[in-house]
């Protein structure tokens, strides 16, 4: 079933100049890019986006990192978009991500892990609305 997910190319990957390679992979995997925008999140934007993690010990550091530079937010569409994008990204921790995944190729640490993707239908709807209100 056709589904939508929110993808982010995080500031570490933008600084590495690999936006193009990641977008190419997205296209090769058969996603349609419905919306795409370069953003520089403020600390408060990042805190709002990651509000579900507000009680985690990494919340402050994660939101510092996510507001440290430009990021690319994308609305992706495909059959099984949520699970497929998670597979293409690989495990959250790049050290555990399988070869061939984006986090294996471009991630640096569990925090600086190059890309983000929604983890379920409800979070996808919430995250898409967060960046692409229509
Ligand atoms: P992401 O898919 O964007 O969702 C939440 C983010 O929190 C995750 O990727 C990581 O970047 C970060 N994260 C998750 N677990 C940890 C952790 N243990 N330490 C630091 N950052 C983490």
Short mmCIF file of N, CA and C and ligand atoms in Angstrom, two decimals:
data_model
loop_
_atom_site.label_atom_id
_atom_site.label_comp_id
_atom_site.label_asym_id
_atom_site.label_seq_id
_atom_site.Cartn_x
_atom_site.Cartn_y
_atom_site.Cartn_z
N UNK A 1 0.83 -1.20 0.00
CA UNK A 1 0.00 0.00 0.00
C UNK A 1 0.87 1.26 0.00
N UNK A 2 0.51 2.23 -0.82
CA UNK A 2 1.29 3.47 -0.89
C UNK A 2 1.23 4.19 0.45
N UNK A 3 2.40 4.63 0.88
CA UNK A 3 2.54 5.19 2.22
C UNK A 3 3.52 6.36 2.15
N UNK A 4 3.45 7.24 3.15
CA UNK A 4 4.38 8.38 3.20
C UNK A 4 5.20 8.35 4.48
N UNK A 5 6.42 8.83 4.38
CA UNK A 5 7.28 8.92 5.57
C UNK A 5 8.07 10.22 5.53
N UNK A 6 8.57 10.62 6.69
CA UNK A 6 9.39 11.83 6.78
C UNK A 6 10.84 11.39 6.87
N UNK A 7 11.67 11.92 6.02
CA UNK A 7 13.10 11.63 6.05
C UNK A 7 13.86 12.93 6.29
N UNK A 8 14.95 12.82 7.04
CA UNK A 8 15.84 13.98 7.25
C UNK A 8 17.27 13.57 6.93
N UNK A 9 17.96 14.40 6.14
CA UNK A 9 19.40 14.28 6.00
C UNK A 9 19.96 15.22 7.07
N UNK A 10 20.63 14.64 8.06
CA UNK A 10 21.03 15.39 9.26
C UNK A 10 22.26 16.27 8.99
N UNK A 11 22.52 17.22 9.89
CA UNK A 11 23.63 18.18 9.67
C UNK A 11 25.00 17.52 9.43
N UNK A 12 25.25 16.37 10.02
CA UNK A 12 26.57 15.74 9.79
C UNK A 12 26.71 15.33 8.32
N UNK A 13 25.65 14.78 7.74
CA UNK A 13 25.70 14.34 6.33
C UNK A 13 25.73 15.54 5.39
N UNK A 14 25.02 16.61 5.73
CA UNK A 14 25.05 17.83 4.89
C UNK A 14 26.47 18.39 4.89
N UNK A 15 27.12 18.41 6.06
CA UNK A 15 28.50 18.93 6.15
C UNK A 15 29.48 18.08 5.35
N UNK A 16 29.18 16.78 5.25
CA UNK A 16 30.04 15.87 4.47
C UNK A 16 29.80 15.97 2.97
N UNK A 17 28.85 16.82 2.56
CA UNK A 17 28.53 16.98 1.14
C UNK A 17 28.04 15.70 0.48
N UNK A 18 27.15 14.99 1.18
CA UNK A 18 26.60 13.77 0.59
C UNK A 18 25.07 13.84 0.40
N UNK A 19 24.53 15.05 0.36
CA UNK A 19 23.08 15.19 0.07
C UNK A 19 22.77 14.48 -1.25
N UNK A 20 23.58 14.74 -2.26
CA UNK A 20 23.32 14.19 -3.59
C UNK A 20 23.33 12.68 -3.61
N UNK A 21 24.30 12.10 -2.92
CA UNK A 21 24.39 10.63 -2.90
C UNK A 21 23.20 10.02 -2.18
N UNK A 22 22.77 10.67 -1.12
CA UNK A 22 21.62 10.14 -0.38
C UNK A 22 20.34 10.29 -1.20
N UNK A 23 20.18 11.43 -1.87
CA UNK A 23 18.99 11.63 -2.72
C UNK A 23 19.00 10.63 -3.88
N UNK A 24 20.17 10.38 -4.44
CA UNK A 24 20.26 9.39 -5.53
C UNK A 24 19.79 8.02 -5.04
N UNK A 25 20.23 7.65 -3.85
CA UNK A 25 19.82 6.35 -3.29
C UNK A 25 18.30 6.30 -3.08
N UNK A 26 17.75 7.41 -2.59
CA UNK A 26 16.30 7.50 -2.38
C UNK A 26 15.56 7.26 -3.70
N UNK A 27 16.07 7.87 -4.77
CA UNK A 27 15.43 7.69 -6.09
C UNK A 27 15.60 6.26 -6.60
N UNK A 28 16.81 5.72 -6.42
CA UNK A 28 17.05 4.34 -6.87
C UNK A 28 16.17 3.33 -6.13
N UNK A 29 15.81 3.65 -4.89
CA UNK A 29 14.96 2.75 -4.11
C UNK A 29 13.48 2.92 -4.46
N UNK A 30 13.20 3.77 -5.43
CA UNK A 30 11.82 3.87 -5.92
C UNK A 30 10.90 4.79 -5.13
N UNK A 31 11.49 5.66 -4.31
CA UNK A 31 10.66 6.64 -3.61
C UNK A 31 10.34 7.80 -4.54
N UNK A 32 9.17 8.38 -4.34
CA UNK A 32 8.86 9.66 -4.98
C UNK A 32 9.08 10.74 -3.92
N UNK A 33 9.88 11.76 -4.28
CA UNK A 33 10.08 12.88 -3.37
C UNK A 33 8.92 13.84 -3.58
N UNK A 34 8.04 13.90 -2.59
CA UNK A 34 6.83 14.72 -2.70
C UNK A 34 7.14 16.17 -2.33
N UNK A 35 7.98 16.35 -1.30
CA UNK A 35 8.41 17.67 -0.84
C UNK A 35 9.86 17.54 -0.38
N UNK A 36 10.62 18.63 -0.50
CA UNK A 36 12.02 18.61 -0.04
C UNK A 36 12.44 20.04 0.26
N UNK A 37 13.09 20.24 1.40
CA UNK A 37 13.46 21.60 1.80
C UNK A 37 14.73 21.59 2.64
N UNK A 38 15.61 22.56 2.40
CA UNK A 38 16.79 22.75 3.25
C UNK A 38 16.36 23.62 4.43
N UNK A 39 16.67 23.17 5.64
CA UNK A 39 16.27 23.92 6.83
C UNK A 39 17.47 24.07 7.76
N UNK A 40 17.45 25.10 8.58
CA UNK A 40 18.40 25.18 9.69
C UNK A 40 17.55 25.30 10.95
N UNK A 41 17.39 24.19 11.65
CA UNK A 41 16.52 24.17 12.83
C UNK A 41 17.12 25.01 13.94
N UNK A 42 16.27 25.73 14.66
CA UNK A 42 16.72 26.37 15.90
C UNK A 42 16.73 25.28 16.98
N UNK A 43 17.35 25.58 18.09
CA UNK A 43 17.35 24.63 19.21
C UNK A 43 15.91 24.27 19.59
N UNK A 44 15.03 25.28 19.64
CA UNK A 44 13.63 25.02 20.00
C UNK A 44 12.91 24.17 18.95
N UNK A 45 13.21 24.41 17.66
CA UNK A 45 12.62 23.55 16.60
C UNK A 45 13.02 22.10 16.83
N UNK A 46 14.32 21.90 17.09
CA UNK A 46 14.83 20.53 17.28
C UNK A 46 14.20 19.90 18.52
N UNK A 47 14.05 20.69 19.57
CA UNK A 47 13.43 20.16 20.79
C UNK A 47 11.97 19.77 20.53
N UNK A 48 11.29 20.58 19.74
CA UNK A 48 9.89 20.28 19.41
C UNK A 48 9.79 19.01 18.57
N UNK A 49 10.68 18.89 17.59
CA UNK A 49 10.62 17.72 16.72
C UNK A 49 10.90 16.43 17.49
N UNK A 50 11.86 16.48 18.41
CA UNK A 50 12.25 15.28 19.16
C UNK A 50 11.61 15.23 20.56
N UNK A 51 10.45 15.87 20.70
CA UNK A 51 9.80 15.97 22.01
C UNK A 51 9.57 14.60 22.67
N UNK A 52 9.36 13.55 21.86
CA UNK A 52 9.14 12.21 22.45
C UNK A 52 10.37 11.74 23.23
N UNK A 53 11.53 12.32 22.94
CA UNK A 53 12.75 11.90 23.64
C UNK A 53 13.13 12.86 24.78
N UNK A 54 12.19 13.72 25.19
CA UNK A 54 12.55 14.79 26.13
C UNK A 54 13.11 14.30 27.46
N UNK A 55 12.77 13.09 27.87
CA UNK A 55 13.29 12.59 29.15
C UNK A 55 14.54 11.71 28.99
N UNK A 56 15.01 11.56 27.75
CA UNK A 56 16.21 10.75 27.53
C UNK A 56 17.47 11.55 27.85
N UNK A 57 18.51 10.85 28.29
CA UNK A 57 19.76 11.57 28.64
C UNK A 57 20.41 12.26 27.44
N UNK A 58 20.10 11.78 26.22
CA UNK A 58 20.75 12.36 25.04
C UNK A 58 19.96 13.51 24.41
N UNK A 59 18.83 13.90 25.01
CA UNK A 59 17.95 14.90 24.40
C UNK A 59 18.66 16.23 24.14
N UNK A 60 19.41 16.71 25.13
CA UNK A 60 20.05 18.02 24.98
C UNK A 60 21.13 17.98 23.90
N UNK A 61 21.95 16.95 23.95
CA UNK A 61 23.02 16.81 22.97
C UNK A 61 22.46 16.59 21.55
N UNK A 62 21.43 15.75 21.44
CA UNK A 62 20.80 15.48 20.14
C UNK A 62 20.23 16.77 19.53
N UNK A 63 19.57 17.57 20.35
CA UNK A 63 18.94 18.78 19.82
C UNK A 63 19.98 19.88 19.53
N UNK A 64 21.09 19.86 20.27
CA UNK A 64 22.23 20.75 19.91
C UNK A 64 22.75 20.37 18.52
N UNK A 65 22.98 19.08 18.34
CA UNK A 65 23.50 18.59 17.06
C UNK A 65 22.53 18.91 15.92
N UNK A 66 21.24 18.63 16.12
CA UNK A 66 20.27 18.83 15.04
C UNK A 66 20.08 20.30 14.68
N UNK A 67 20.48 21.20 15.58
CA UNK A 67 20.38 22.63 15.29
C UNK A 67 21.75 23.23 14.96
N UNK A 68 22.75 22.37 14.73
CA UNK A 68 24.12 22.85 14.52
C UNK A 68 24.43 23.25 13.08
N UNK A 69 23.52 22.96 12.16
CA UNK A 69 23.79 23.28 10.75
C UNK A 69 22.57 22.95 9.91
N UNK A 70 22.74 23.08 8.60
CA UNK A 70 21.63 22.80 7.69
C UNK A 70 21.28 21.31 7.69
N UNK A 71 20.01 21.06 7.44
CA UNK A 71 19.51 19.69 7.28
C UNK A 71 18.53 19.72 6.11
N UNK A 72 18.24 18.54 5.56
CA UNK A 72 17.28 18.45 4.46
C UNK A 72 16.09 17.63 4.94
N UNK A 73 14.91 18.22 4.89
CA UNK A 73 13.70 17.46 5.27
C UNK A 73 12.95 17.08 4.00
N UNK A 74 12.49 15.84 3.97
CA UNK A 74 11.83 15.32 2.77
C UNK A 74 10.59 14.54 3.13
N UNK A 75 9.59 14.69 2.30
CA UNK A 75 8.39 13.86 2.39
C UNK A 75 8.49 12.83 1.27
N UNK A 76 8.61 11.54 1.66
CA UNK A 76 8.82 10.47 0.69
C UNK A 76 7.57 9.60 0.57
N UNK A 77 7.35 9.11 -0.65
CA UNK A 77 6.18 8.25 -0.90
C UNK A 77 6.60 7.00 -1.66
N UNK A 78 6.02 5.87 -1.28
CA UNK A 78 6.34 4.58 -1.91
C UNK A 78 5.44 3.52 -1.30
N UNK A 79 5.39 2.34 -1.88
CA UNK A 79 4.82 1.17 -1.20
C UNK A 79 5.62 0.95 0.08
N UNK A 80 4.96 0.73 1.18
CA UNK A 80 5.67 0.45 2.44
C UNK A 80 6.82 1.42 2.70
N UNK A 81 6.56 2.69 2.54
CA UNK A 81 7.62 3.71 2.64
C UNK A 81 8.32 3.70 4.00
N UNK A 82 7.57 3.52 5.07
CA UNK A 82 8.16 3.65 6.41
C UNK A 82 9.19 2.54 6.64
N UNK A 83 8.78 1.29 6.44
CA UNK A 83 9.69 0.16 6.66
C UNK A 83 10.83 0.15 5.65
N UNK A 84 10.52 0.50 4.40
CA UNK A 84 11.57 0.49 3.36
C UNK A 84 12.64 1.53 3.67
N UNK A 85 12.22 2.73 4.06
CA UNK A 85 13.21 3.77 4.36
C UNK A 85 14.04 3.38 5.58
N UNK A 86 13.42 2.74 6.56
CA UNK A 86 14.19 2.31 7.74
C UNK A 86 15.24 1.25 7.37
N UNK A 87 14.86 0.39 6.41
CA UNK A 87 15.80 -0.63 5.95
C UNK A 87 16.98 0.01 5.20
N UNK A 88 16.67 1.00 4.38
CA UNK A 88 17.72 1.68 3.60
C UNK A 88 18.66 2.45 4.54
N UNK A 89 18.09 3.04 5.62
CA UNK A 89 18.92 3.77 6.59
C UNK A 89 19.84 2.83 7.36
N UNK A 90 19.32 1.69 7.80
CA UNK A 90 20.08 0.78 8.65
C UNK A 90 19.87 1.09 10.13
N UNK A 91 20.55 0.32 10.98
CA UNK A 91 20.38 0.45 12.43
C UNK A 91 20.76 1.85 12.90
N UNK A 92 20.11 2.31 13.99
CA UNK A 92 20.34 3.65 14.55
C UNK A 92 21.84 3.88 14.80
N UNK A 93 22.49 2.87 15.36
CA UNK A 93 23.93 2.98 15.63
C UNK A 93 24.71 2.56 14.38
N UNK A 94 25.41 3.48 13.74
CA UNK A 94 26.14 3.14 12.50
C UNK A 94 27.08 1.95 12.67
N UNK A 95 27.60 1.75 13.88
CA UNK A 95 28.49 0.61 14.12
C UNK A 95 27.77 -0.72 13.96
N UNK A 96 26.43 -0.68 14.11
CA UNK A 96 25.63 -1.91 13.99
C UNK A 96 24.87 -1.97 12.67
N UNK A 97 24.98 -0.92 11.87
CA UNK A 97 24.23 -0.87 10.60
C UNK A 97 24.88 -1.78 9.56
N UNK A 98 24.06 -2.49 8.81
CA UNK A 98 24.56 -3.44 7.82
C UNK A 98 25.26 -2.72 6.66
N UNK A 99 26.28 -3.36 6.08
CA UNK A 99 26.90 -2.80 4.88
C UNK A 99 25.83 -2.55 3.81
N UNK A 100 25.98 -1.47 3.10
CA UNK A 100 25.00 -1.13 2.07
C UNK A 100 23.94 -0.17 2.57
N UNK A 101 23.84 0.01 3.88
CA UNK A 101 22.86 0.97 4.40
C UNK A 101 23.49 2.37 4.48
N UNK A 102 22.64 3.38 4.52
CA UNK A 102 23.13 4.77 4.55
C UNK A 102 23.90 5.07 5.83
N UNK A 103 23.42 4.54 6.96
CA UNK A 103 24.13 4.85 8.21
C UNK A 103 25.48 4.13 8.28
N UNK A 104 25.57 2.97 7.67
CA UNK A 104 26.87 2.30 7.58
C UNK A 104 27.82 3.14 6.73
N UNK A 105 27.30 3.68 5.64
CA UNK A 105 28.16 4.44 4.71
C UNK A 105 28.51 5.83 5.26
N UNK A 106 27.54 6.52 5.88
CA UNK A 106 27.76 7.94 6.19
C UNK A 106 27.65 8.31 7.67
N UNK A 107 27.17 7.38 8.51
CA UNK A 107 27.00 7.71 9.92
C UNK A 107 28.33 7.72 10.64
N UNK A 108 28.37 8.46 11.76
CA UNK A 108 29.60 8.56 12.53
C UNK A 108 29.41 7.99 13.94
N UNK A 109 28.22 8.22 14.52
CA UNK A 109 27.95 7.74 15.88
C UNK A 109 26.44 7.59 16.03
N UNK A 110 26.01 7.05 17.16
CA UNK A 110 24.57 6.84 17.35
C UNK A 110 23.81 8.17 17.26
N UNK A 111 24.48 9.26 17.65
CA UNK A 111 23.83 10.58 17.53
C UNK A 111 24.01 11.16 16.13
N UNK A 112 25.22 11.14 15.64
CA UNK A 112 25.52 11.69 14.30
C UNK A 112 25.38 10.57 13.27
N UNK A 113 24.12 10.20 13.05
CA UNK A 113 23.87 9.00 12.25
C UNK A 113 23.28 9.30 10.87
N UNK A 114 23.57 10.50 10.37
CA UNK A 114 23.37 10.87 8.95
C UNK A 114 21.92 11.09 8.50
N UNK A 115 21.02 10.20 8.92
CA UNK A 115 19.64 10.29 8.41
C UNK A 115 18.64 9.93 9.50
N UNK A 116 17.43 10.42 9.30
CA UNK A 116 16.31 10.10 10.19
C UNK A 116 15.14 9.58 9.37
N UNK A 117 14.35 8.72 9.97
CA UNK A 117 13.10 8.29 9.34
C UNK A 117 12.05 8.02 10.39
N UNK A 118 10.80 8.25 10.04
CA UNK A 118 9.70 7.98 10.96
C UNK A 118 9.67 6.48 11.29
N UNK A 119 9.23 6.14 12.51
CA UNK A 119 9.26 4.73 12.89
C UNK A 119 7.91 4.02 12.82
N UNK A 120 6.82 4.75 12.59
CA UNK A 120 5.49 4.11 12.53
C UNK A 120 4.50 5.06 11.85
N UNK A 121 3.35 4.54 11.49
CA UNK A 121 2.32 5.33 10.82
C UNK A 121 1.97 6.63 11.56
N UNK A 122 1.73 6.51 12.86
CA UNK A 122 1.28 7.68 13.63
C UNK A 122 2.39 8.72 13.73
N UNK A 123 3.64 8.25 13.96
CA UNK A 123 4.73 9.21 14.06
C UNK A 123 5.01 9.83 12.69
N UNK A 124 4.85 9.06 11.62
CA UNK A 124 5.04 9.61 10.27
C UNK A 124 4.04 10.75 10.03
N UNK A 125 2.79 10.53 10.38
CA UNK A 125 1.77 11.57 10.18
C UNK A 125 2.12 12.82 10.98
N UNK A 126 2.55 12.61 12.22
CA UNK A 126 2.90 13.74 13.10
C UNK A 126 4.14 14.47 12.56
N UNK A 127 5.15 13.73 12.17
CA UNK A 127 6.41 14.33 11.69
C UNK A 127 6.22 15.05 10.35
N UNK A 128 5.42 14.46 9.47
CA UNK A 128 5.15 15.11 8.17
C UNK A 128 4.44 16.43 8.39
N UNK A 129 3.46 16.40 9.27
CA UNK A 129 2.70 17.63 9.57
C UNK A 129 3.59 18.70 10.21
N UNK A 130 4.58 18.23 10.98
CA UNK A 130 5.49 19.16 11.66
C UNK A 130 6.24 20.04 10.63
N UNK A 131 6.64 19.43 9.53
CA UNK A 131 7.42 20.18 8.53
C UNK A 131 6.63 20.62 7.30
N UNK A 132 5.60 19.86 6.96
CA UNK A 132 4.88 20.14 5.71
C UNK A 132 3.39 20.26 5.96
N UNK A 133 3.02 21.28 6.68
CA UNK A 133 1.58 21.53 6.89
C UNK A 133 0.97 21.94 5.57
N UNK A 134 -0.12 21.29 5.18
CA UNK A 134 -0.75 21.71 3.93
C UNK A 134 -2.25 21.84 4.10
P1 LIG B 1 16.70 9.25 14.92
O1 LIG B 1 16.25 8.18 14.00
O2 LIG B 1 16.76 10.63 14.39
O3 LIG B 1 15.75 9.25 16.22
C1 LIG B 1 16.18 9.70 17.48
C2 LIG B 1 17.64 9.99 17.52
O4 LIG B 1 18.20 10.02 18.80
C3 LIG B 1 18.38 8.85 16.84
O5 LIG B 1 18.15 8.87 15.46
C4 LIG B 1 19.78 9.14 17.28
O6 LIG B 1 20.41 10.14 16.49
C5 LIG B 1 19.55 9.66 18.66
N1 LIG B 1 19.84 8.64 19.66
C6 LIG B 1 19.17 7.50 19.87
N2 LIG B 1 19.73 6.80 20.88
C7 LIG B 1 20.78 7.53 21.29
C8 LIG B 1 21.76 7.35 22.30
N3 LIG B 1 21.76 6.28 23.08
N4 LIG B 1 22.69 8.31 22.45
C9 LIG B 1 22.67 9.42 21.66
N5 LIG B 1 21.77 9.65 20.69
C10 LIG B 1 20.84 8.70 20.51
#
